[in-house]
mmCIF file of C-alpha atoms in Angstrom:
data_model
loop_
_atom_site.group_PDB
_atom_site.id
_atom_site.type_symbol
_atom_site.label_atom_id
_atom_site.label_comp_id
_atom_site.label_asym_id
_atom_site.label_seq_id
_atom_site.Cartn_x
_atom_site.Cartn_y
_atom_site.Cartn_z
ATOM 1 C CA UNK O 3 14.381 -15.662 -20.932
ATOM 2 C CA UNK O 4 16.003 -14.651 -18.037
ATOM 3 C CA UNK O 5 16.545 -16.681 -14.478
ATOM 4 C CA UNK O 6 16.989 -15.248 -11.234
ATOM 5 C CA UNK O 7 15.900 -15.588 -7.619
ATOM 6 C CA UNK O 8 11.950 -14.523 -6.500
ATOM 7 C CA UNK O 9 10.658 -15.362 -3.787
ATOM 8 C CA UNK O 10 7.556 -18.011 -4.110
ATOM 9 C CA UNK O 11 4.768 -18.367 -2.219
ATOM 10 C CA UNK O 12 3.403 -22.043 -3.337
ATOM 11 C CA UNK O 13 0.392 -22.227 -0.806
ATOM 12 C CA UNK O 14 -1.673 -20.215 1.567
ATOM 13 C CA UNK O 15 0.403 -20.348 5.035
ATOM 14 C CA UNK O 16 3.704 -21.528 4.047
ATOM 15 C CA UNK O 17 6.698 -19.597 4.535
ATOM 16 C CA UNK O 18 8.290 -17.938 1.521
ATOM 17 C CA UNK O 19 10.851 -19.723 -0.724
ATOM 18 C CA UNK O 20 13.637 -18.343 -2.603
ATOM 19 C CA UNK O 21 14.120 -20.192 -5.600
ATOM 20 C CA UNK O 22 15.749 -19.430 -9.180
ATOM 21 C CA UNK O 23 12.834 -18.710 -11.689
ATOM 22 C CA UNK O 24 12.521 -18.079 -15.609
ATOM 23 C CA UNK O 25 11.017 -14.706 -16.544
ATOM 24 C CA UNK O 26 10.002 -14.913 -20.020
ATOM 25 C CA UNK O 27 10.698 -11.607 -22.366
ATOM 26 C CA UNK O 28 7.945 -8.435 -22.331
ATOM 27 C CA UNK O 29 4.895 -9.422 -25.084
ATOM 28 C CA UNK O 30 3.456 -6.434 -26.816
ATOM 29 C CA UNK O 31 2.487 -3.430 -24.414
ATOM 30 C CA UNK O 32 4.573 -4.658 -21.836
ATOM 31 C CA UNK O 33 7.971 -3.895 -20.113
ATOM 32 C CA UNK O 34 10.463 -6.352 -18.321
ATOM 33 C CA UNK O 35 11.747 -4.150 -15.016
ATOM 34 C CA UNK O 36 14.747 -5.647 -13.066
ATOM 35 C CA UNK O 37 14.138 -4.870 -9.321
ATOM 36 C CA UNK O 38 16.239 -3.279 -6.952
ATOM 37 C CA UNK O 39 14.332 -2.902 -3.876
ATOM 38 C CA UNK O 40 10.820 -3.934 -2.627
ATOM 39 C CA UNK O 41 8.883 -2.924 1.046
ATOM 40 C CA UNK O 42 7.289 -5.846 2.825
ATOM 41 C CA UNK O 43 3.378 -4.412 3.088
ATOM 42 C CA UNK O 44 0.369 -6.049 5.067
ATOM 43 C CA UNK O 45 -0.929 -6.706 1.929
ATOM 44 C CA UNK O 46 1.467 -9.074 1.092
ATOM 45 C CA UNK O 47 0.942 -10.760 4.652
ATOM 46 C CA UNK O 48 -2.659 -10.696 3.832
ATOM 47 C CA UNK O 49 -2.244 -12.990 0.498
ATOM 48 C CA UNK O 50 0.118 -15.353 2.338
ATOM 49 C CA UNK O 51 -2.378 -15.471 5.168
ATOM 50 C CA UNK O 52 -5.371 -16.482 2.276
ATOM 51 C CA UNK O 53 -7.167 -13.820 2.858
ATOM 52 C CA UNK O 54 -6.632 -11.210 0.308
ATOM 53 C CA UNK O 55 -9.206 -11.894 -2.852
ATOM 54 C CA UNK O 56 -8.853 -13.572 -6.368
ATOM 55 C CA UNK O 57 -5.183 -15.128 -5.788
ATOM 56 C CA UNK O 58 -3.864 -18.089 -7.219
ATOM 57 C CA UNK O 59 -0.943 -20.152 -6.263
ATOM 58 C CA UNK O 60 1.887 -20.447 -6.797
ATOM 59 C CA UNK O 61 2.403 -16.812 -6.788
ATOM 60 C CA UNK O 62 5.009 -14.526 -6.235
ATOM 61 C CA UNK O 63 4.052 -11.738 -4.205
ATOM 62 C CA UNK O 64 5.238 -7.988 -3.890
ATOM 63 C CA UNK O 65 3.727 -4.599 -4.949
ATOM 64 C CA UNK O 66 5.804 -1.972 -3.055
ATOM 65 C CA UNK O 67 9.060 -1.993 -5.192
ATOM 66 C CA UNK O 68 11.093 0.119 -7.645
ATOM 67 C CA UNK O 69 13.318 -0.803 -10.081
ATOM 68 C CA UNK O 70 15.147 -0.051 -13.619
ATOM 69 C CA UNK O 71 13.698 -1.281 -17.213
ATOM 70 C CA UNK O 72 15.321 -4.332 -18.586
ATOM 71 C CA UNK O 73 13.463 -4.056 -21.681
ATOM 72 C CA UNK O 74 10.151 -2.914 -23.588
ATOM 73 C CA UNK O 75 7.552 -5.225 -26.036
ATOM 74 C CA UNK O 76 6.304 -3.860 -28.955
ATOM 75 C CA UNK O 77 4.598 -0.699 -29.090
ATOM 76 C CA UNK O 78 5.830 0.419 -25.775
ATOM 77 C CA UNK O 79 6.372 4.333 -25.805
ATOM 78 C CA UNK O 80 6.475 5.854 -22.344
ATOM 79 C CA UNK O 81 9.626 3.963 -20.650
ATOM 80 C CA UNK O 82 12.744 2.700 -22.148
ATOM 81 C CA UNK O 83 15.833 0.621 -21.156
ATOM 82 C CA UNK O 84 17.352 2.128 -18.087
ATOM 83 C CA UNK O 85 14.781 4.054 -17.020
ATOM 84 C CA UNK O 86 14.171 4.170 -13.154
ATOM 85 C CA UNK O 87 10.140 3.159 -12.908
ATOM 86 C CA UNK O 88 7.891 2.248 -9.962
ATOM 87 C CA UNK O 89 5.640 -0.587 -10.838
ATOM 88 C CA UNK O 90 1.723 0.066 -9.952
ATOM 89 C CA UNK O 91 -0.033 -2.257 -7.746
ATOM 90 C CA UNK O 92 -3.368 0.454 -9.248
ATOM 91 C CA UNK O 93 -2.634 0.903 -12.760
ATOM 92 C CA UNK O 94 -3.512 3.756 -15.252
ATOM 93 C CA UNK O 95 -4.882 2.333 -18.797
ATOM 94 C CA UNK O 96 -5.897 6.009 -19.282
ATOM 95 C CA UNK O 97 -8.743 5.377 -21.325
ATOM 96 C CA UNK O 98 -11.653 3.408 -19.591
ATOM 97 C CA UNK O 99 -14.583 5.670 -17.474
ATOM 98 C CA UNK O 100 -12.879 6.123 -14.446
ATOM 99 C CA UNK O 101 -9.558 6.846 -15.677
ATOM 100 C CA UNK O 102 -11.185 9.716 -17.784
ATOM 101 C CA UNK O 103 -13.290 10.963 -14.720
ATOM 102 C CA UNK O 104 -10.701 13.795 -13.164
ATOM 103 C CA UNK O 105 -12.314 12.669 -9.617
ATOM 104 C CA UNK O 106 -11.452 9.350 -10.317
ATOM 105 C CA UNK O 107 -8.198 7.501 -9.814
ATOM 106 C CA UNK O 108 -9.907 3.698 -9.892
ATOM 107 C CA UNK O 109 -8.897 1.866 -13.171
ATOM 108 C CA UNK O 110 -11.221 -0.821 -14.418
ATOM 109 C CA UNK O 111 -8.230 -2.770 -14.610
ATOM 110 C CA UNK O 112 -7.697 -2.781 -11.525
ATOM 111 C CA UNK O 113 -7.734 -6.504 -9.439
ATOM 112 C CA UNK O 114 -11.104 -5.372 -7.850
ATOM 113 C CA UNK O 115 -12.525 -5.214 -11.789
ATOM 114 C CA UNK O 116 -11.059 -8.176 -12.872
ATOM 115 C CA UNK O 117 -8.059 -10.377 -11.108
ATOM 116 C CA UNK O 118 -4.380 -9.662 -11.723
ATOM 117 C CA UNK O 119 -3.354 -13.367 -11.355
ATOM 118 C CA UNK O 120 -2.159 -13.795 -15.190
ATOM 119 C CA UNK O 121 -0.913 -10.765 -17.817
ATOM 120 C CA UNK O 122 -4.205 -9.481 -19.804
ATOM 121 C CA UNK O 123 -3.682 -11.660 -22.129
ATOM 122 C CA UNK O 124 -3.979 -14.351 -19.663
ATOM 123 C CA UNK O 125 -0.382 -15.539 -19.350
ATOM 124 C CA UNK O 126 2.053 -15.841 -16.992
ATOM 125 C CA UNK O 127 5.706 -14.701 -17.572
ATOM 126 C CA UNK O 128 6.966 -16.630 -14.340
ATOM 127 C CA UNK O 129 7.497 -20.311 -14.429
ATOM 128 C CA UNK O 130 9.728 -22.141 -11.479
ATOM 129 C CA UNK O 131 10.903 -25.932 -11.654
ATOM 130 C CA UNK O 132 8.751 -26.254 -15.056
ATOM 131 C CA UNK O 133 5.472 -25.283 -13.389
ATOM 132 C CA UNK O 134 3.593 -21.881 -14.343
ATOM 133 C CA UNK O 135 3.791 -19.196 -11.448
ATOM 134 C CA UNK O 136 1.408 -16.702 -10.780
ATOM 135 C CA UNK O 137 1.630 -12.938 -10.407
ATOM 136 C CA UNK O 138 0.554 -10.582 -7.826
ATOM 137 C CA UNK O 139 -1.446 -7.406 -9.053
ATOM 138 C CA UNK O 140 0.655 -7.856 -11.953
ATOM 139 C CA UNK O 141 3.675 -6.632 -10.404
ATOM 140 C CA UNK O 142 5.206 -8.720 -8.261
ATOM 141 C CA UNK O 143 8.309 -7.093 -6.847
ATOM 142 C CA UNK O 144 9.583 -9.947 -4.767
ATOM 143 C CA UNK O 145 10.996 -11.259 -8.083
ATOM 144 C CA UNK O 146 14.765 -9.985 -9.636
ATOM 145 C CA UNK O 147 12.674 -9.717 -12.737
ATOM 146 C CA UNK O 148 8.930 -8.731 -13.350
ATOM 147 C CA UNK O 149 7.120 -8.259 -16.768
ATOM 148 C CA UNK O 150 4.175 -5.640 -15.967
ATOM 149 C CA UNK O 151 1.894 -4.073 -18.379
ATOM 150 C CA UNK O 152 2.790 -0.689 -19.562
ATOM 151 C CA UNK O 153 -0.106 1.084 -17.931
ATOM 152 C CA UNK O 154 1.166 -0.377 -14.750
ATOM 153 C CA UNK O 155 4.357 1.444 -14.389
ATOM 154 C CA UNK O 156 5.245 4.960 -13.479
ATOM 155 C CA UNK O 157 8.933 6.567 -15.278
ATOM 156 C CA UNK O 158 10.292 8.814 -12.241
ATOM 157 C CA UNK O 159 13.419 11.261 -11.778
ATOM 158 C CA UNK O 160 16.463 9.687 -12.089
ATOM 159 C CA UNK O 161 18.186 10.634 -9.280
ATOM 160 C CA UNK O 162 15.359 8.622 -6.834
ATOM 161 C CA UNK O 163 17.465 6.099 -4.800
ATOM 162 C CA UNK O 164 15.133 3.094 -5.353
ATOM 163 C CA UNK O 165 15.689 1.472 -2.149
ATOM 164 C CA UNK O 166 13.689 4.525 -0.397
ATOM 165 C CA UNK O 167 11.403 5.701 -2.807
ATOM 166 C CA UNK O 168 9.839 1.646 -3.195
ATOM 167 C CA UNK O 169 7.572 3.266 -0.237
ATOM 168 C CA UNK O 170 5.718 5.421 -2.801
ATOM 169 C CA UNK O 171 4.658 2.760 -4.712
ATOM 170 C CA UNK O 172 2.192 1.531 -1.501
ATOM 171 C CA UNK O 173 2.740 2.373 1.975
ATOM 172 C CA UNK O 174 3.178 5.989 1.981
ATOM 173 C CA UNK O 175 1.257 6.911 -0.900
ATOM 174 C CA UNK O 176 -1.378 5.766 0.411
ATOM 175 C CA UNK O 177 -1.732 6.657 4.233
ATOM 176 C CA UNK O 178 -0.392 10.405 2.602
ATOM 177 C CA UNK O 179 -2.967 10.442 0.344
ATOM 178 C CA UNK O 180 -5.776 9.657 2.701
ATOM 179 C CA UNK O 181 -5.125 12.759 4.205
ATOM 180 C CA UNK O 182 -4.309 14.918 1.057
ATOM 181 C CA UNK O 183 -6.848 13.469 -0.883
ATOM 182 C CA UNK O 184 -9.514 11.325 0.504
ATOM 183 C CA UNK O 185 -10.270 13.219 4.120
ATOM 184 C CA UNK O 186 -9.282 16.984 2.098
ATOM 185 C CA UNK O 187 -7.853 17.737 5.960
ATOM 186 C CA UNK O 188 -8.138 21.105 6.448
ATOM 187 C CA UNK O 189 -5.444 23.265 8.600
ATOM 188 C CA UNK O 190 -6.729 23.657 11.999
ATOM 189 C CA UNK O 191 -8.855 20.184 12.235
ATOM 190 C CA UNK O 192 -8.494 17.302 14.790
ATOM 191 C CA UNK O 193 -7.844 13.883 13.222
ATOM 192 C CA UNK O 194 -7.363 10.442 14.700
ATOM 193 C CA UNK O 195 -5.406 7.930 13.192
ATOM 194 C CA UNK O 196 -6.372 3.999 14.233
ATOM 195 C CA UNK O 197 -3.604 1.280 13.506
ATOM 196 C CA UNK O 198 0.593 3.694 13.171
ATOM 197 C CA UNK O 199 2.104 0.875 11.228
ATOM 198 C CA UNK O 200 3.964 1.928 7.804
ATOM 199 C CA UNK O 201 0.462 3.386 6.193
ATOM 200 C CA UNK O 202 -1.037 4.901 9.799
ATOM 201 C CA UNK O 203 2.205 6.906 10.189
ATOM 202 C CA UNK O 204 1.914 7.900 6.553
ATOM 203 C CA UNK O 205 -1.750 9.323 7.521
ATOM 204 C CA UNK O 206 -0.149 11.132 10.210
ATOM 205 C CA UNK O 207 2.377 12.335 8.016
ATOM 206 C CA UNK O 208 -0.442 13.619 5.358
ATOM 207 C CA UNK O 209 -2.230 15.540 8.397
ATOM 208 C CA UNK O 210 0.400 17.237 9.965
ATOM 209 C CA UNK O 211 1.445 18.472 6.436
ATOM 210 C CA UNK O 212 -2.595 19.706 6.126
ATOM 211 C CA UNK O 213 -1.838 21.438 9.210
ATOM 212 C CA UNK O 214 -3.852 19.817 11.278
ATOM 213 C CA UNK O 215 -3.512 21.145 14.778
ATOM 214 C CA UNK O 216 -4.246 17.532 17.123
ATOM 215 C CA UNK O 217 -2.978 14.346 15.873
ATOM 216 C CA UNK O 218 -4.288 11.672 17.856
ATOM 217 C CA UNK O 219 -2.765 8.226 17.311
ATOM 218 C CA UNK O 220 -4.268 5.013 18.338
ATOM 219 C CA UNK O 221 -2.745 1.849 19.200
ATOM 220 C CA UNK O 222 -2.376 -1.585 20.907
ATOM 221 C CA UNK O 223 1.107 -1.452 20.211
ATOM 222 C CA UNK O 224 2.493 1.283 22.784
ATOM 223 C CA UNK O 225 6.406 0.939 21.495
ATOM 224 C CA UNK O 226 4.887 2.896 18.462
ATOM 225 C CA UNK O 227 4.100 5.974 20.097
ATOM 226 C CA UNK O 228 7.751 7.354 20.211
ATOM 227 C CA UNK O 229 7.875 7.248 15.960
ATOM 228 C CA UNK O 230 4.174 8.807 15.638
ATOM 229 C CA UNK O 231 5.193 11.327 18.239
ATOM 230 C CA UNK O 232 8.192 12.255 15.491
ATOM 231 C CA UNK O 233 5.896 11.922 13.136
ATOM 232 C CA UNK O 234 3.293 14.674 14.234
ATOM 233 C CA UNK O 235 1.338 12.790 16.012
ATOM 234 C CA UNK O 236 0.153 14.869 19.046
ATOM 235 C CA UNK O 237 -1.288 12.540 21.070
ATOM 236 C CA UNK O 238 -1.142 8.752 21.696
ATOM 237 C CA UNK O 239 -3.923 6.763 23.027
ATOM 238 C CA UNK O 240 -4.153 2.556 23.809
ATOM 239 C CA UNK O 241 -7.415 1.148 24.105
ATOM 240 C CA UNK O 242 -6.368 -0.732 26.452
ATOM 241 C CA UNK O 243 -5.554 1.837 29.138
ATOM 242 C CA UNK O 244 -9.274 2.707 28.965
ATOM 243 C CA UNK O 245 -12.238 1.124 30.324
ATOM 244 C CA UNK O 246 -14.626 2.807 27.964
ATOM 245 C CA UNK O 247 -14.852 2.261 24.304
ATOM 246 C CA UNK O 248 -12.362 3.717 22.549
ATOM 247 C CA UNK O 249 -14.616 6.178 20.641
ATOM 248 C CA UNK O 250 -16.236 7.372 24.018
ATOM 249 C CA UNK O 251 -12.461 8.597 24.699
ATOM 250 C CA UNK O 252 -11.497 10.715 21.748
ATOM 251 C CA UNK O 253 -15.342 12.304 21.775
ATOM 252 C CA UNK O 254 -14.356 13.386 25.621
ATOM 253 C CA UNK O 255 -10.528 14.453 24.221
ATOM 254 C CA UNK O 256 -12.341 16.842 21.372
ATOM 255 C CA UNK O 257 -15.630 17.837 22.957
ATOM 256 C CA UNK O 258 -17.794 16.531 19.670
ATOM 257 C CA UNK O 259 -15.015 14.004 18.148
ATOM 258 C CA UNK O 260 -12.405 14.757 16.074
ATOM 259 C CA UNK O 261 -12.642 16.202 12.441
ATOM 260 C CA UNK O 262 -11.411 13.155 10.261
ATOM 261 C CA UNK O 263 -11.087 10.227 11.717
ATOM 262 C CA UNK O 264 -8.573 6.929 9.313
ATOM 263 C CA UNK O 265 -9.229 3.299 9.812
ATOM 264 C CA UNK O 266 -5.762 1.998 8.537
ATOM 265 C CA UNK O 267 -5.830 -1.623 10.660
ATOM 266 C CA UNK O 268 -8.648 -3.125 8.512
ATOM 267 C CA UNK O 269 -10.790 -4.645 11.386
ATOM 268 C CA UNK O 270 -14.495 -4.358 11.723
ATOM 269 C CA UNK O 271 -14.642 -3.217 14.805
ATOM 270 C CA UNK O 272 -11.889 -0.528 14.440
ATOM 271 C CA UNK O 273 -13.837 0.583 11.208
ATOM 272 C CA UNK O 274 -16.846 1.473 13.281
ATOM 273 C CA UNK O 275 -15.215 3.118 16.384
ATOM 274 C CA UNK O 276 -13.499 5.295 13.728
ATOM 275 C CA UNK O 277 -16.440 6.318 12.590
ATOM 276 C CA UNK O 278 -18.101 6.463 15.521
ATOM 277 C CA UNK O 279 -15.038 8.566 17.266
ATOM 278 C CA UNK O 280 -15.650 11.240 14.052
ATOM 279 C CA UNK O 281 -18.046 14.697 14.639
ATOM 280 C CA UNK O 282 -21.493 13.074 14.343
ATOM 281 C CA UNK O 283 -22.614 16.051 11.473
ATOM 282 C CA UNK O 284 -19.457 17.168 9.752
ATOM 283 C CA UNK O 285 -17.031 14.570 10.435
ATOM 284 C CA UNK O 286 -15.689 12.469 7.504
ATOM 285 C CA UNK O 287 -13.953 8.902 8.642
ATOM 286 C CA UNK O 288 -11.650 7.267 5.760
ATOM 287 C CA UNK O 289 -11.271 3.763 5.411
ATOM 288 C CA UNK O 290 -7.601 2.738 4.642
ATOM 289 C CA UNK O 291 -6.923 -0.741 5.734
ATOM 290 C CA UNK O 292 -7.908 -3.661 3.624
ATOM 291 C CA UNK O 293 -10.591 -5.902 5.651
ATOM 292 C CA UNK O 294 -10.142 -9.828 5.166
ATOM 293 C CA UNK O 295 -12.059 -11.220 2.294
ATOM 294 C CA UNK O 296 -15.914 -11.111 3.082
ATOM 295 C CA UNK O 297 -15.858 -9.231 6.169
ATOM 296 C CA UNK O 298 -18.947 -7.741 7.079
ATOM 297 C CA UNK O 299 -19.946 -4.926 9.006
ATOM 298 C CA UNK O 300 -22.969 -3.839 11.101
ATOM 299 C CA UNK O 301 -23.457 -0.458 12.344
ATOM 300 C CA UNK O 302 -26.523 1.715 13.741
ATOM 301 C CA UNK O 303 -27.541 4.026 10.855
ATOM 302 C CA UNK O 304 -27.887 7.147 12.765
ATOM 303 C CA UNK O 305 -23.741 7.042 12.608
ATOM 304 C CA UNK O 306 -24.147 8.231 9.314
ATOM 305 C CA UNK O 307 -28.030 9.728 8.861
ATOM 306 C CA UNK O 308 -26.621 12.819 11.436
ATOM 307 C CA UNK O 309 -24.480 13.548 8.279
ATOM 308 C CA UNK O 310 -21.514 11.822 8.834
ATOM 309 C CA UNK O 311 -18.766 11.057 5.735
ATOM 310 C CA UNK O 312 -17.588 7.420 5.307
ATOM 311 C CA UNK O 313 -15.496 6.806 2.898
ATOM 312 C CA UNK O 314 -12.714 4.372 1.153
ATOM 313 C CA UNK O 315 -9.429 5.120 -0.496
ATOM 314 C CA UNK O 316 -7.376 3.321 -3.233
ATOM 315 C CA UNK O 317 -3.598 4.029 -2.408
ATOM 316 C CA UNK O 318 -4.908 7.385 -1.355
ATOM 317 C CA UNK O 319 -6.821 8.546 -4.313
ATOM 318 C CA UNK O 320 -3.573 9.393 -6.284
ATOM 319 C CA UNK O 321 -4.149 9.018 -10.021
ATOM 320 C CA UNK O 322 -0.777 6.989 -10.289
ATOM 321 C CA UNK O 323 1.052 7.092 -13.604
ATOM 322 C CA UNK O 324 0.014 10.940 -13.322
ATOM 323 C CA UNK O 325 1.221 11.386 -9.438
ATOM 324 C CA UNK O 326 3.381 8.709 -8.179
ATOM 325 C CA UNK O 327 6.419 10.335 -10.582
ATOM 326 C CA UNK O 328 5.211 14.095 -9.080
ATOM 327 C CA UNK O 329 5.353 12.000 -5.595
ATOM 328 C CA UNK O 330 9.176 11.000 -6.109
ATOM 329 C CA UNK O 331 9.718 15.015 -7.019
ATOM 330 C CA UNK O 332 8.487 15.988 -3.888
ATOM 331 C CA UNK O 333 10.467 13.017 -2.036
ATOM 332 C CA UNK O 334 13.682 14.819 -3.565
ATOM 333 C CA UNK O 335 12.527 17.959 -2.764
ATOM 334 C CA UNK O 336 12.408 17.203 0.937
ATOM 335 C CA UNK O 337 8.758 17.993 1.665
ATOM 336 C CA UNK O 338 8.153 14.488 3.094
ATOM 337 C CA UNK O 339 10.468 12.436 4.406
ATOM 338 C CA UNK O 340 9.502 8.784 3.924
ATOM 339 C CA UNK O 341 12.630 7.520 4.699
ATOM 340 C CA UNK O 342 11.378 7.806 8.636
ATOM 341 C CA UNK O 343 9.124 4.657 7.996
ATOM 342 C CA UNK O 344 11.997 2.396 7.087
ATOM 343 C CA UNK O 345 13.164 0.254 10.090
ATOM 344 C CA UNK O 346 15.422 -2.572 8.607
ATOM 345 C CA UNK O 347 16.742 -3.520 5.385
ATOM 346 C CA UNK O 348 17.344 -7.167 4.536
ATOM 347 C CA UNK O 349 18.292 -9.181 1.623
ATOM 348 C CA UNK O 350 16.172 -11.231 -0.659
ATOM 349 C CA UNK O 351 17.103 -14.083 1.338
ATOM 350 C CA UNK O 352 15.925 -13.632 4.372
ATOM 351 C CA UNK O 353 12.163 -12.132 3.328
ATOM 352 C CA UNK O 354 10.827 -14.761 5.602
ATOM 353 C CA UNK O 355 12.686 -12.801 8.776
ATOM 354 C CA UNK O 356 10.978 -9.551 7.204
ATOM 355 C CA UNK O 357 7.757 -10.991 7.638
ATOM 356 C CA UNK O 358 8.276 -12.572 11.162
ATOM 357 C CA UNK O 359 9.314 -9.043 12.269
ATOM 358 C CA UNK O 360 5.945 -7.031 10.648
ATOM 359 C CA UNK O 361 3.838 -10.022 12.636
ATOM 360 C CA UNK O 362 5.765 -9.445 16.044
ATOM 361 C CA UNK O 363 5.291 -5.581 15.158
ATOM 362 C CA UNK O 364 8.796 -4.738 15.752
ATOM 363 C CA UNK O 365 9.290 -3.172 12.148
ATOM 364 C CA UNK O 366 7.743 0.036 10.525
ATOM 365 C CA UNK O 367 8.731 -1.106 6.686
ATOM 366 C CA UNK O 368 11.078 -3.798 6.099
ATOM 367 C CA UNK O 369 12.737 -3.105 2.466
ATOM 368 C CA UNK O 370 14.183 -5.630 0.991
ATOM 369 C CA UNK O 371 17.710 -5.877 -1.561
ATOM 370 C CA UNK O 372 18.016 -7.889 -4.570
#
């Protein structure tokens, strides 16, 4: 058993606390990771907020991190001690229907199949001040030490520095992807991105290296328009400078709406003005941004009967024990640079301050240091 600092959410609303925790040695078909640095996603804001589904608490939260195996369980063949791995918030058991579907890269392990609370075998690993913690998507990075299936963590190069390439484990993998992968944006195309935080700039990232030729970014939050601008972004729009809806705008801006339109806030509303803003026969509009738990949506069906593409992404369609690793390659190959996204990086101990900065909207990606 080993003991070392996490930080614990106990209840739904509560600030973070750092406290020393015992994380009990890798079972069979798992492996024991000691992390080195973890982003600070909306996800994560989501489950403290309550409203990100099947959670239990105590929990201790995280899924953007990377770190180095500590050690393996028994039959445990793909990573070994010292290894430099990113644990997968989507894992890869490689062998149910959609992992053996090439179009696929859903897992029916995945916490929308079945909830990630406890190991498979319906254990935890993480107990604090003798009571039983619970994990997060089976990963959760915000501990020193993290016992994760096998099929839930990626072996990449080892020259990755850790405390950058964390981001491919969520954030950018996933707004890059829903351009690469999801949308297919072709070179020439007009796409609008809704919501530039740490994913949105990612999608603008994916379409610029498409080649898409406008890049229109769309925010509340004007003080983001300088990054997206560095970014690729072409143009940057606030709703609020309009009197129209938003949609009305960016159909005037591209004579029939733009090409591929990205919902990356996870609003309702936002979700149908991206659509909405898309070309009414050929436009396809991605949905990126995880809605609250049982959010609904209404919308007129003609949006979609005039041919329309709607459409959802899983950290952006990348099968991830197969691609996050090929991901990292390309990070040290300089054909992305995700290291734009990261805006301060804190300690462990002050997570809570990460937070408070992602809710003022003063940070891109906090990454935090064990």
């Amino acid at each position: 058993v080993i003991r070392c600092r996490a930080a614990v959410a106990w209840a739904v609303g509560k600030p973070l606390s750092v406290e020393e925790v015992e994380v009990a040695p890798p079972k069979a078909g798992e492996v024991r990771v000691k992390i080195v640095a973890t982003g600070i996603c909306h996800t994560d804001e989501h489950l403290l907020e309550g409203s990100f589904p099947n959670v239990d608490f105590p929990v201790i939260p995280g899924h953007e991190g990377a770190g180095i195996v500590e050690s393996v369980g028994e039959g445990v063949t793909s990573v070994k001690p010292g290894d430099k791995v990113i644990p997968l918030s989507l894992p890869q058991c490689g062998e149910c229907s959609f992992c053996l579907n090439p179009e696929s890269n859903y897992c029916l392990k995945c916490h929308l199949s079945e909830p990630q609370n406890l190991l498979p075998d319906k254990t935890s690993r993480f107990t604090c001040k003798g009571k039983q913690i619970h994990h997060f998507l089976w990963v959760s990075t915000f501990a020193e030490y993290t016992v994760i299936p096998e099929y839930a963590v990626a072996k990449i190069d080892a020259a990755a520095p850790l405390d950058k390439v964390c981001l491919l484990a969520c954030g950018f993998s996933t707004g890059y992807g829903a351009a690469i992968n999801a949308a297919k944006v072709r070179p020439g195309s007009t796409c609008a991105v809704f919501g530039i935080g740490g994913v949105g700039l990612s999608v603008v990232m994916g379409c610029k290296a498409a080649g898409a030729s406008r890049i229109i970014a769309v925010d509340i939050n004007s003080d983001k328009f300088a990054k997206a601008k560095e970014l690729g972004a072409t143009h940057c729009i606030s709703p609020h400078d309009f009197k129209k809806p938003i949609q009305e705008v960016l159909t005037e801006m591209t004579g029939h709406g733009v090409d591929y339109s990205f919902e990356v806030i996870g609003h309702a509303d936002t979700m149908t003005a991206a659509l909405a803003s898309c070309n009414m026969n050929a436009g396809v509009c991605v949905m990126v941004g995880v809605p609250p738990s049982g959010s609904m949506i209404s919308i007129d069906p003609m949006l979609v009967l005039s041919g329309r593409t709607w459409k959802g992404t899983l950290l952006g369609g990348w099968k991830t024990r197969d691609c996050i690793p090929k991901l990292v390659s390309s990070y040290l190959e300089k054909k992305f640079n995700s290291d734009l996204l990261i805006t301060h990086t804190l300690p462990i101990a002050k997570v809570n301050e990460g937070f408070e900065l992602l809710r003022a909207g003063k940070s891109i990606r906090t990454v935090l240091l064990f």
